[in-house]
Amino acid sequence: MSDDFLDRSHSVAKPGFSRWLVPPAALCIHLSIGQAYAFSVFSKPMSMLLGITEPGPGDWKISDIGWIFSLAIVFLGLAAAFGGKWVERVGPRKSMFAAALLFSGGLLIAGAGVALHLLPLVFLGYGVVGGMGLGIGYISPVSTLIKWFPDRPGLATGTAIMGFGGGALIGAPLAVALMKHYATPTVSGVAPTMLTMGIIYLAFMMIGAFIVRVPAEGWAPAGYVPAKSNAAKMITTRNVLVAQATTTPQFWLLWVVLFANVTAGIGVLGQASLMIQEMFPGKFPHADPTQIKASAAVAAGFVGLLSIFNMAGRIFWASMSDFLGRKTTYAIFFALGIALYASIPSLGKAGNLPLFIACYAIILSMYGGGFATIPAYLKDLFGGLNVGAIHGRLLTAWSAAGVAGPVLVNYIREYQIGHGVAKADAYSVTMYIMAGLLVVGFVCNMLVKQLGEQNYVPTGTGSLQEARS
Amino acid sequence: MIVAKATQSSSNLVPLVLSWTLVGVPLVWGISLTLINATKLFK
């Protein structure tokens, strides 16, 4: 493929191009990289590569395998933070192309690592190379979508980021079906599954890179009247340099906002399956091994349902934020979240399963909504020109939360159980601590104000070029 | 400023249908499988 074809200048849309072709291009990327959320389907089979039916001598431990996902999330944040400016400079097509090579290449390397039974190679493949693909892929369509939909930036970014949530819904059953297809009585199907998925995702992501276009300079949708800067809603029409953005209190307040929302969400998502089984023992009996298996299957259905709300919340809340305003939307996330997190222990004790599920579903919708609304929040505050790069730097909050969330939740739970607290009650303190974290997020969100004049790039000749460089 | 025309060209229709189908079909497949599994919760 010619390098020219990948250049920003060669992906400028011709007159008559429909902007509604851009969200599916973005979805090709996000639905693919969203497979990361389904990586846990490989955990158990990867712990039995030698033993086949059960873990054998020399097989990898589940706790070691867990590091693959954590590493991928860390490299997602690092690639988004350090690659953001490059993504803005080269445009969406080249960055989507790079993301496709990295993500699918990571799967291929990981598949080789599984075939050779070399865990460091899997870390390198899925964790490092694949993780970088996740980071570049995650941010690559964001600023392009905002430029195509200046009238509905929340809807546009929500559609793409919804794909990241939806990717697990495709990746999990696809991986299970492929592993079943390739497995033999003597060989696990993990390695060929990873290789096959790498090829499928490469093709899918390349289609996205082929479809995507950037709007011509000065393009605007029919009937769109650019809004003037709105101090009340904290919407600017000007732009801020990436390096300048990270020196502002607003950037770091939003960093904490994202960190709090993601940490709390990861905390409850990670323990959802165990929690529902231990809080509702009547619904999830564990008296004999067959009941345990059946209960785990029902709990897996619960986790799947939460994934749907995680995905749907991304487009719902991000779209709503176009009308409510970003600050109000986050205020709802935190205020409602505090009430819901604090209610879960009593709902569990009262044995109210439908309300328990409803609370969890709303929490997960706001977890997803937090991810999807943040690019539009950044665009409002810092302008649209460098929003992809600024978003990339903010995503380090996700990496930090990806490590802090599970560690915090597991530590609190183990500490309590170690001190004689019943398993079903051990969640209460965790939920109250998460609610406390949301209070911190609420306060930080309320402290976000419009940027001072000194932060913006002066309007005039050459300023736009400087802002992009 | 270049302002897009209110009506989209009909030449966009085929790529629009194809591209939304491409992303919609796997997504609907994944959602339907997940919902079927989730119904066990309410039995």
Short mmCIF file of C-alpha atoms in Angstrom, two decimals:
data_model
loop_
_atom_site.label_atom_id
_atom_site.label_comp_id
_atom_site.label_asym_id
_atom_site.label_seq_id
_atom_site.Cartn_x
_atom_site.Cartn_y
_atom_site.Cartn_z
CA MET A 1 0.00 0.00 0.00
CA SER A 2 1.44 3.36 -1.02
CA ASP A 3 2.45 5.63 1.83
CA ASP A 4 0.73 8.50 -0.03
CA PHE A 5 -2.61 6.76 0.29
CA LEU A 6 -2.25 6.86 4.06
CA ASP A 7 -1.45 10.58 4.25
CA ARG A 8 -3.91 13.01 5.72
CA SER A 9 -3.91 14.98 2.44
CA HIS A 10 -5.09 11.89 0.52
CA SER A 11 -7.94 11.19 2.88
CA VAL A 12 -9.69 14.54 2.52
CA ALA A 13 -13.35 13.94 1.63
CA LYS A 14 -14.62 14.98 -1.78
CA PRO A 15 -17.78 17.12 -1.99
CA GLY A 16 -20.90 14.99 -1.44
CA PHE A 17 -19.20 12.52 0.91
CA SER A 18 -21.60 11.51 3.67
CA ARG A 19 -20.27 12.11 7.17
CA TRP A 20 -22.32 9.11 8.33
CA LEU A 21 -19.66 6.89 6.71
CA VAL A 22 -17.16 7.98 9.34
CA PRO A 23 -18.80 6.39 12.43
CA PRO A 24 -18.74 2.89 10.86
CA ALA A 25 -15.07 3.44 9.97
CA ALA A 26 -14.42 4.30 13.61
CA LEU A 27 -16.51 1.32 14.71
CA CYS A 28 -14.36 -1.03 12.59
CA ILE A 29 -11.46 0.01 14.81
CA HIS A 30 -13.22 0.15 18.17
CA LEU A 31 -15.23 -3.06 17.75
CA SER A 32 -11.92 -4.81 17.02
CA ILE A 33 -9.78 -3.40 19.80
CA GLY A 34 -12.71 -3.79 22.22
CA GLN A 35 -11.85 -7.50 22.09
CA ALA A 36 -9.46 -6.61 24.91
CA TYR A 37 -12.38 -6.57 27.34
CA ALA A 38 -12.99 -10.22 26.44
CA PHE A 39 -9.40 -11.34 26.96
CA SER A 40 -10.45 -13.22 30.10
CA VAL A 41 -12.03 -15.95 27.91
CA PHE A 42 -8.45 -17.06 27.19
CA SER A 43 -7.40 -17.15 30.86
CA LYS A 44 -8.65 -20.60 31.81
CA PRO A 45 -7.63 -22.34 28.53
CA MET A 46 -4.20 -20.68 28.76
CA SER A 47 -3.77 -22.12 32.24
CA MET A 48 -4.24 -25.65 30.81
CA LEU A 49 -2.10 -25.58 27.66
CA LEU A 50 0.00 -28.56 28.77
CA GLY A 51 -2.53 -30.39 30.92
CA ILE A 52 -5.34 -29.80 28.33
CA THR A 53 -8.23 -30.85 30.64
CA GLU A 54 -6.78 -29.40 33.85
CA PRO A 55 -3.70 -27.38 34.81
CA GLY A 56 -0.64 -29.64 34.57
CA PRO A 57 2.99 -29.34 35.72
CA GLY A 58 4.61 -26.36 34.00
CA ASP A 59 1.30 -24.72 33.08
CA TRP A 60 0.96 -20.97 33.56
CA LYS A 61 -0.81 -19.65 36.67
CA ILE A 62 -4.04 -17.64 36.26
CA SER A 63 -2.45 -14.83 38.30
CA ASP A 64 0.48 -14.63 35.82
CA ILE A 65 -1.89 -14.70 32.85
CA GLY A 66 -3.83 -11.80 34.44
CA TRP A 67 -0.81 -9.56 33.87
CA ILE A 68 -1.28 -9.79 30.10
CA PHE A 69 -4.45 -7.66 30.23
CA SER A 70 -3.01 -5.26 32.82
CA LEU A 71 0.07 -4.77 30.63
CA ALA A 72 -2.13 -4.11 27.58
CA ILE A 73 -4.06 -1.40 29.48
CA VAL A 74 -0.82 0.22 30.69
CA PHE A 75 0.54 0.31 27.12
CA LEU A 76 -2.83 1.57 25.88
CA GLY A 77 -2.39 4.61 28.13
CA LEU A 78 1.27 5.09 27.25
CA ALA A 79 0.69 4.81 23.49
CA ALA A 80 -2.28 7.18 23.66
CA ALA A 81 -0.30 9.66 25.75
CA PHE A 82 2.90 9.62 23.69
CA GLY A 83 1.35 8.86 20.28
CA GLY A 84 -1.46 11.43 20.46
CA LYS A 85 0.47 14.23 18.77
CA TRP A 86 1.61 11.87 16.01
CA VAL A 87 -2.01 10.75 15.47
CA GLU A 88 -3.11 14.38 15.14
CA ARG A 89 -0.28 15.13 12.70
CA VAL A 90 -0.63 12.16 10.34
CA GLY A 91 -4.43 11.94 10.43
CA PRO A 92 -6.83 9.08 11.04
CA ARG A 93 -6.02 6.81 8.09
CA LYS A 94 -2.34 6.32 8.82
CA SER A 95 -2.97 6.00 12.56
CA MET A 96 -5.79 3.48 12.02
CA PHE A 97 -3.48 1.55 9.68
CA ALA A 98 -0.75 1.53 12.33
CA ALA A 99 -3.26 0.48 15.01
CA ALA A 100 -4.43 -2.40 12.80
CA LEU A 101 -0.85 -3.63 12.31
CA LEU A 102 -0.01 -3.32 16.00
CA PHE A 103 -3.19 -4.86 17.40
CA SER A 104 -3.41 -7.76 14.97
CA GLY A 105 0.38 -8.18 15.07
CA GLY A 106 0.14 -8.38 18.84
CA LEU A 107 -2.43 -11.17 18.56
CA LEU A 108 -0.21 -13.04 16.08
CA ILE A 109 2.85 -12.73 18.37
CA ALA A 110 0.78 -13.80 21.38
CA GLY A 111 -0.50 -16.78 19.38
CA ALA A 112 3.11 -17.75 18.63
CA GLY A 113 3.92 -17.32 22.32
CA VAL A 114 1.09 -19.69 23.23
CA ALA A 115 2.16 -22.22 20.59
CA LEU A 116 5.77 -22.14 21.88
CA HIS A 117 4.59 -21.92 25.51
CA LEU A 118 6.64 -18.76 26.11
CA LEU A 119 4.76 -16.42 28.45
CA PRO A 120 7.18 -13.48 27.93
CA LEU A 121 6.37 -13.64 24.22
CA VAL A 122 2.65 -13.40 25.05
CA PHE A 123 3.40 -10.41 27.32
CA LEU A 124 5.33 -8.80 24.47
CA GLY A 125 2.69 -9.63 21.86
CA TYR A 126 -0.67 -8.92 23.45
CA GLY A 127 0.55 -6.73 26.31
CA VAL A 128 3.12 -4.45 24.68
CA VAL A 129 2.56 -4.52 20.89
CA GLY A 130 -1.20 -5.16 21.10
CA GLY A 131 -1.51 -2.62 23.93
CA MET A 132 0.09 0.05 21.74
CA GLY A 133 -2.41 -0.86 19.02
CA LEU A 134 -5.19 -0.38 21.55
CA GLY A 135 -3.95 3.08 22.49
CA ILE A 136 -3.38 4.35 18.95
CA GLY A 137 -6.62 2.77 17.73
CA TYR A 138 -8.66 4.17 20.60
CA ILE A 139 -7.76 7.81 19.92
CA SER A 140 -7.30 7.70 16.13
CA PRO A 141 -10.91 8.40 15.08
CA VAL A 142 -11.86 10.72 17.95
CA SER A 143 -10.80 14.13 16.66
CA THR A 144 -11.89 13.25 13.11
CA LEU A 145 -15.40 12.45 14.36
CA ILE A 146 -15.53 15.69 16.32
CA LYS A 147 -14.59 17.61 13.16
CA TRP A 148 -17.31 15.83 11.15
CA PHE A 149 -19.94 16.37 13.85
CA PRO A 150 -19.31 19.81 15.35
CA ASP A 151 -23.06 19.98 16.02
CA ARG A 152 -23.14 16.68 17.98
CA PRO A 153 -19.64 15.85 19.27
CA GLY A 154 -20.99 13.72 22.11
CA LEU A 155 -23.07 11.56 19.78
CA ALA A 156 -20.12 11.14 17.41
CA THR A 157 -17.52 10.11 19.96
CA GLY A 158 -20.12 8.08 21.86
CA THR A 159 -20.81 6.02 18.74
CA ALA A 160 -17.13 5.15 18.28
CA ILE A 161 -16.37 4.52 21.93
CA MET A 162 -19.55 2.43 22.18
CA GLY A 163 -17.71 0.10 19.81
CA PHE A 164 -14.98 -0.45 22.38
CA GLY A 165 -17.64 -1.62 24.83
CA GLY A 166 -19.33 -3.73 22.16
CA GLY A 167 -16.09 -5.37 21.06
CA ALA A 168 -16.23 -7.77 24.00
CA LEU A 169 -19.70 -8.92 23.00
CA ILE A 170 -18.25 -10.04 19.66
CA GLY A 171 -14.76 -11.04 20.79
CA ALA A 172 -15.89 -13.38 23.57
CA PRO A 173 -18.25 -15.65 21.59
CA LEU A 174 -15.93 -15.54 18.57
CA ALA A 175 -12.97 -16.72 20.65
CA VAL A 176 -15.06 -19.43 22.36
CA ALA A 177 -16.35 -20.71 19.00
CA LEU A 178 -12.87 -20.72 17.43
CA MET A 179 -11.25 -22.45 20.42
CA LYS A 180 -13.94 -25.13 20.25
CA HIS A 181 -13.35 -25.50 16.51
CA TYR A 182 -9.56 -25.84 16.76
CA ALA A 183 -9.29 -27.86 19.99
CA THR A 184 -8.33 -31.54 19.72
CA PRO A 185 -7.98 -34.10 22.54
CA THR A 186 -4.25 -33.40 22.65
CA VAL A 187 -3.89 -29.75 21.59
CA SER A 188 -5.55 -26.61 22.97
CA GLY A 189 -7.19 -24.33 20.42
CA VAL A 190 -5.83 -21.08 21.91
CA ALA A 191 -2.89 -20.46 19.54
CA PRO A 192 -4.77 -20.96 16.24
CA THR A 193 -7.67 -18.93 17.67
CA MET A 194 -5.38 -15.99 18.35
CA LEU A 195 -3.84 -16.28 14.88
CA THR A 196 -7.26 -16.42 13.22
CA MET A 197 -8.57 -13.50 15.24
CA GLY A 198 -5.46 -11.51 14.39
CA ILE A 199 -6.16 -11.98 10.68
CA ILE A 200 -9.90 -11.23 11.01
CA TYR A 201 -9.26 -8.05 13.02
CA LEU A 202 -6.53 -6.95 10.61
CA ALA A 203 -8.98 -7.13 7.70
CA PHE A 204 -11.78 -5.44 9.67
CA MET A 205 -9.58 -2.59 10.86
CA MET A 206 -8.12 -2.06 7.40
CA ILE A 207 -11.64 -1.55 6.06
CA GLY A 208 -12.06 1.21 8.64
CA ALA A 209 -8.77 2.81 7.57
CA PHE A 210 -9.90 2.64 3.94
CA ILE A 211 -13.35 4.19 4.58
CA VAL A 212 -12.29 7.03 6.88
CA ARG A 213 -12.03 10.56 5.51
CA VAL A 214 -11.20 13.92 7.03
CA PRO A 215 -13.37 16.93 6.20
CA ALA A 216 -11.96 19.64 3.94
CA GLU A 217 -10.62 22.68 5.77
CA GLY A 218 -13.55 24.91 6.74
CA TRP A 219 -16.21 22.26 6.04
CA ALA A 220 -19.41 22.41 8.10
CA PRO A 221 -22.60 20.35 8.03
CA ALA A 222 -25.69 21.75 6.33
CA GLY A 223 -27.54 24.24 8.50
CA TYR A 224 -24.78 24.36 11.09
CA VAL A 225 -24.12 27.72 12.64
CA PRO A 226 -20.90 27.65 14.67
CA ALA A 227 -21.74 28.55 18.24
CA LYS A 228 -19.87 31.45 19.74
CA SER A 229 -17.74 30.71 22.78
CA ASN A 230 -20.13 30.01 25.64
CA ALA A 231 -18.56 30.74 29.01
CA ALA A 232 -21.60 29.44 30.91
CA LYS A 233 -21.35 26.03 29.22
CA MET A 234 -17.53 26.23 29.12
CA ILE A 235 -17.44 25.79 25.34
CA THR A 236 -14.63 27.48 23.44
CA THR A 237 -14.18 27.98 19.71
CA ARG A 238 -10.43 28.50 20.19
CA ASN A 239 -7.60 26.01 20.61
CA VAL A 240 -4.97 25.11 23.17
CA LEU A 241 -1.56 23.52 22.51
CA VAL A 242 -1.17 19.99 23.86
CA ALA A 243 1.75 20.89 26.12
CA GLN A 244 -0.15 23.93 27.43
CA ALA A 245 -3.29 21.87 28.10
CA THR A 246 -1.43 19.55 30.47
CA THR A 247 -0.24 22.49 32.57
CA THR A 248 -3.79 23.63 33.35
CA PRO A 249 -5.69 22.67 36.52
CA GLN A 250 -8.67 21.82 34.29
CA PHE A 251 -6.74 18.97 32.64
CA TRP A 252 -5.75 17.44 35.98
CA LEU A 253 -9.24 17.89 37.44
CA LEU A 254 -10.59 15.94 34.47
CA TRP A 255 -7.81 13.38 34.97
CA VAL A 256 -9.10 12.77 38.51
CA VAL A 257 -12.72 12.77 37.23
CA LEU A 258 -11.89 10.00 34.74
CA PHE A 259 -9.73 8.13 37.25
CA ALA A 260 -12.50 8.14 39.89
CA ASN A 261 -15.20 7.06 37.45
CA VAL A 262 -13.08 4.27 35.93
CA THR A 263 -11.64 3.00 39.24
CA ALA A 264 -15.11 2.71 40.76
CA GLY A 265 -16.49 1.07 37.61
CA ILE A 266 -13.63 -1.42 37.28
CA GLY A 267 -13.96 -2.16 40.98
CA VAL A 268 -17.59 -3.28 40.72
CA LEU A 269 -17.24 -4.87 37.28
CA GLY A 270 -14.32 -7.01 38.44
CA GLN A 271 -16.26 -8.47 41.34
CA ALA A 272 -19.74 -8.54 39.78
CA SER A 273 -19.79 -12.27 39.16
CA LEU A 274 -18.60 -13.27 42.65
CA MET A 275 -20.72 -10.61 44.32
CA ILE A 276 -24.05 -11.69 42.86
CA GLN A 277 -23.30 -15.34 43.68
CA GLU A 278 -22.37 -14.62 47.29
CA MET A 279 -25.09 -12.05 47.97
CA PHE A 280 -27.89 -14.21 46.53
CA PRO A 281 -27.03 -17.77 47.61
CA GLY A 282 -30.63 -18.89 47.00
CA LYS A 283 -30.35 -18.01 43.31
CA PHE A 284 -26.79 -19.34 43.02
CA PRO A 285 -26.56 -22.60 45.02
CA HIS A 286 -23.13 -24.14 45.52
CA ALA A 287 -24.06 -27.38 47.30
CA ASP A 288 -22.52 -29.68 44.67
CA PRO A 289 -20.14 -29.29 41.68
CA THR A 290 -22.94 -29.33 39.06
CA GLN A 291 -24.67 -26.46 40.85
CA ILE A 292 -21.43 -24.49 40.95
CA LYS A 293 -21.08 -24.81 37.17
CA ALA A 294 -24.71 -23.81 36.58
CA SER A 295 -24.40 -20.86 38.98
CA ALA A 296 -21.23 -19.68 37.23
CA ALA A 297 -23.06 -19.81 33.88
CA VAL A 298 -25.91 -17.65 35.24
CA ALA A 299 -23.39 -15.24 36.77
CA ALA A 300 -21.64 -15.06 33.39
CA GLY A 301 -25.02 -14.05 31.93
CA PHE A 302 -25.15 -11.24 34.50
CA VAL A 303 -21.67 -10.02 33.51
CA GLY A 304 -22.72 -10.17 29.83
CA LEU A 305 -25.80 -8.09 30.61
CA LEU A 306 -23.57 -5.52 32.30
CA SER A 307 -21.40 -5.40 29.16
CA ILE A 308 -24.48 -4.44 27.17
CA PHE A 309 -25.22 -1.59 29.59
CA ASN A 310 -21.56 -0.57 29.53
CA MET A 311 -21.82 -0.34 25.73
CA ALA A 312 -25.26 1.29 25.57
CA GLY A 313 -24.31 3.84 28.24
CA ARG A 314 -21.51 5.06 26.02
CA ILE A 315 -23.78 6.26 23.24
CA PHE A 316 -26.70 7.19 25.52
CA TRP A 317 -24.85 9.40 27.99
CA ALA A 318 -22.46 10.91 25.43
CA SER A 319 -25.45 11.87 23.24
CA MET A 320 -27.33 13.24 26.23
CA SER A 321 -24.30 15.36 27.12
CA ASP A 322 -24.82 17.31 23.87
CA PHE A 323 -28.05 18.62 25.45
CA LEU A 324 -27.27 18.53 29.17
CA GLY A 325 -23.72 19.87 28.94
CA ARG A 326 -20.65 17.85 29.94
CA LYS A 327 -20.31 19.17 33.48
CA THR A 328 -23.95 18.38 34.29
CA THR A 329 -23.61 14.91 32.77
CA TYR A 330 -20.62 14.09 34.98
CA ALA A 331 -22.38 15.61 37.99
CA ILE A 332 -25.21 13.11 37.33
CA PHE A 333 -22.72 10.23 37.02
CA PHE A 334 -21.20 11.03 40.38
CA ALA A 335 -24.32 12.04 42.33
CA LEU A 336 -26.39 9.09 41.07
CA GLY A 337 -23.35 6.82 41.36
CA ILE A 338 -22.83 7.69 45.03
CA ALA A 339 -26.47 6.82 45.78
CA LEU A 340 -26.35 3.57 43.80
CA TYR A 341 -23.02 2.33 45.16
CA ALA A 342 -24.21 3.03 48.68
CA SER A 343 -27.51 1.19 48.04
CA ILE A 344 -26.04 -2.05 46.71
CA PRO A 345 -25.11 -3.58 50.09
CA SER A 346 -28.64 -3.03 51.49
CA LEU A 347 -30.26 -4.35 48.30
CA GLY A 348 -28.12 -7.47 48.64
CA LYS A 349 -29.09 -7.90 52.28
CA ALA A 350 -32.77 -7.40 51.41
CA GLY A 351 -32.48 -10.11 48.75
CA ASN A 352 -33.90 -7.80 46.06
CA LEU A 353 -32.33 -9.29 42.93
CA PRO A 354 -34.16 -7.21 40.26
CA LEU A 355 -33.29 -3.92 41.95
CA PHE A 356 -29.73 -5.13 42.53
CA ILE A 357 -29.39 -5.88 38.81
CA ALA A 358 -30.96 -2.53 37.87
CA CYS A 359 -28.52 -0.63 40.12
CA TYR A 360 -25.57 -2.47 38.67
CA ALA A 361 -26.82 -1.85 35.12
CA ILE A 362 -27.14 1.90 35.68
CA ILE A 363 -23.68 2.03 37.31
CA LEU A 364 -22.13 0.25 34.31
CA SER A 365 -23.96 2.54 31.88
CA MET A 366 -22.36 5.52 33.65
CA TYR A 367 -18.95 3.81 33.67
CA GLY A 368 -19.18 3.53 29.87
CA GLY A 369 -20.71 6.99 29.61
CA GLY A 370 -17.72 8.45 31.43
CA PHE A 371 -15.35 7.11 28.79
CA ALA A 372 -17.48 8.30 25.90
CA THR A 373 -18.25 11.81 27.17
CA ILE A 374 -14.70 12.82 28.08
CA PRO A 375 -13.52 13.60 24.48
CA ALA A 376 -16.40 16.06 24.01
CA TYR A 377 -15.64 17.60 27.44
CA LEU A 378 -12.03 18.10 26.32
CA LYS A 379 -13.16 19.55 23.01
CA ASP A 380 -15.40 22.04 24.80
CA LEU A 381 -12.59 23.19 27.09
CA PHE A 382 -9.47 22.96 24.90
CA GLY A 383 -10.89 23.27 21.36
CA GLY A 384 -11.16 20.64 18.66
CA LEU A 385 -7.78 20.96 16.96
CA ASN A 386 -5.67 18.93 19.37
CA VAL A 387 -8.42 17.03 21.13
CA GLY A 388 -7.07 13.62 20.05
CA ALA A 389 -3.64 14.28 21.54
CA ILE A 390 -5.04 15.82 24.73
CA HIS A 391 -7.46 12.88 25.05
CA GLY A 392 -4.50 10.54 24.63
CA ARG A 393 -2.68 12.12 27.57
CA LEU A 394 -5.81 12.00 29.71
CA LEU A 395 -6.12 8.27 29.08
CA THR A 396 -3.18 7.69 31.44
CA ALA A 397 -5.93 8.03 34.08
CA TRP A 398 -7.43 4.83 32.64
CA SER A 399 -4.08 3.02 32.90
CA ALA A 400 -3.72 4.14 36.51
CA ALA A 401 -7.30 3.09 37.27
CA GLY A 402 -6.75 -0.23 35.51
CA VAL A 403 -4.07 -1.03 38.06
CA ALA A 404 -5.54 0.78 41.10
CA GLY A 405 -9.14 -0.46 40.74
CA PRO A 406 -8.59 -4.22 41.00
CA VAL A 407 -5.76 -3.86 43.54
CA LEU A 408 -7.91 -1.63 45.77
CA VAL A 409 -10.96 -3.87 45.57
CA ASN A 410 -9.06 -7.14 46.07
CA TYR A 411 -7.01 -5.73 48.94
CA ILE A 412 -10.06 -4.38 50.79
CA ARG A 413 -11.92 -7.64 50.32
CA GLU A 414 -9.04 -9.86 51.44
CA TYR A 415 -8.34 -7.61 54.42
CA GLN A 416 -11.93 -7.85 55.60
CA ILE A 417 -12.27 -11.59 55.08
CA GLY A 418 -8.93 -11.99 56.90
CA HIS A 419 -10.46 -10.10 59.83
CA GLY A 420 -13.46 -12.40 60.11
CA VAL A 421 -16.03 -10.48 58.00
CA ALA A 422 -18.50 -12.81 56.19
CA LYS A 423 -17.91 -13.05 52.42
CA ALA A 424 -21.33 -11.59 51.59
CA ASP A 425 -20.69 -8.62 53.89
CA ALA A 426 -17.15 -7.96 52.67
CA TYR A 427 -18.52 -6.01 49.70
CA SER A 428 -20.20 -3.33 51.81
CA VAL A 429 -17.01 -1.49 52.80
CA THR A 430 -15.73 -1.75 49.21
CA MET A 431 -18.92 -0.15 47.91
CA TYR A 432 -18.76 2.65 50.49
CA ILE A 433 -15.11 3.35 49.63
CA MET A 434 -16.01 3.47 45.92
CA ALA A 435 -18.84 5.89 46.77
CA GLY A 436 -16.25 8.01 48.60
CA LEU A 437 -14.07 8.00 45.50
CA LEU A 438 -17.05 9.25 43.51
CA VAL A 439 -17.43 12.13 45.99
CA VAL A 440 -13.85 13.14 45.09
CA GLY A 441 -14.77 12.92 41.40
CA PHE A 442 -17.90 15.01 41.98
CA VAL A 443 -15.92 17.77 43.71
CA CYS A 444 -13.23 17.81 40.99
CA ASN A 445 -15.90 18.04 38.29
CA MET A 446 -17.57 20.95 40.06
CA LEU A 447 -14.20 22.76 40.27
CA VAL A 448 -13.72 22.68 36.47
CA LYS A 449 -13.97 26.22 35.10
CA GLN A 450 -13.38 27.77 31.70
CA LEU A 451 -9.72 28.25 30.78
CA GLY A 452 -8.00 31.60 31.19
CA GLU A 453 -7.24 33.68 28.07
CA GLN A 454 -3.49 33.06 28.37
CA ASN A 455 -3.94 29.35 27.54
CA TYR A 456 -5.33 29.76 24.03
CA VAL A 457 -3.34 29.93 20.80
CA PRO A 458 -3.65 33.50 19.52
CA THR A 459 -5.78 33.74 16.37
CA GLY A 460 -3.83 34.89 13.33
CA THR A 461 -1.57 33.75 10.52
CA GLY A 462 0.49 30.72 11.35
CA SER A 463 -1.25 30.10 14.63
CA LEU A 464 -3.20 27.12 13.33
CA GLN A 465 -0.01 25.50 12.06
CA GLU A 466 1.66 26.14 15.39
CA ALA A 467 -1.30 24.68 17.24
CA ARG A 468 -1.07 21.48 15.21
CA SER A 469 2.69 21.10 15.48
CA MET B 1 -16.68 27.97 5.05
CA ILE B 2 -17.72 25.01 2.91
CA VAL B 3 -21.25 24.03 3.92
CA ALA B 4 -22.55 20.58 3.01
CA LYS B 5 -25.76 20.33 1.05
CA ALA B 6 -28.76 19.27 3.11
CA THR B 7 -29.50 16.24 0.93
CA GLN B 8 -26.82 13.60 0.57
CA SER B 9 -25.89 12.30 -2.85
CA SER B 10 -27.60 9.01 -3.77
CA SER B 11 -24.14 7.61 -4.64
CA ASN B 12 -23.55 7.49 -0.88
CA LEU B 13 -26.42 5.12 -0.24
CA VAL B 14 -24.69 1.86 -1.17
CA PRO B 15 -21.50 2.52 0.82
CA LEU B 16 -23.61 3.72 3.75
CA VAL B 17 -25.73 0.56 3.78
CA LEU B 18 -22.68 -1.68 3.31
CA SER B 19 -20.57 -0.03 5.97
CA TRP B 20 -23.33 0.07 8.61
CA THR B 21 -24.19 -3.56 7.81
CA LEU B 22 -20.55 -4.52 8.18
CA VAL B 23 -20.39 -3.19 11.73
CA GLY B 24 -24.04 -3.81 12.61
CA VAL B 25 -24.26 -7.53 11.87
CA PRO B 26 -21.45 -8.69 14.20
CA LEU B 27 -22.66 -6.30 16.89
CA VAL B 28 -26.25 -7.59 16.72
CA TRP B 29 -24.89 -11.17 16.75
CA GLY B 30 -22.87 -10.47 19.90
CA ILE B 31 -25.72 -8.64 21.65
CA SER B 32 -28.26 -11.38 20.86
CA LEU B 33 -25.97 -14.15 22.21
CA THR B 34 -25.35 -12.11 25.36
CA LEU B 35 -29.05 -11.45 25.89
CA ILE B 36 -29.87 -15.15 25.46
CA ASN B 37 -27.31 -16.00 28.16
CA ALA B 38 -28.63 -13.25 30.40
CA THR B 39 -32.19 -14.64 30.33
CA LYS B 40 -30.97 -17.43 32.67
CA LEU B 41 -30.81 -14.76 35.38
CA PHE B 42 -34.56 -14.29 35.32
CA LYS B 43 -35.62 -17.95 35.12
#
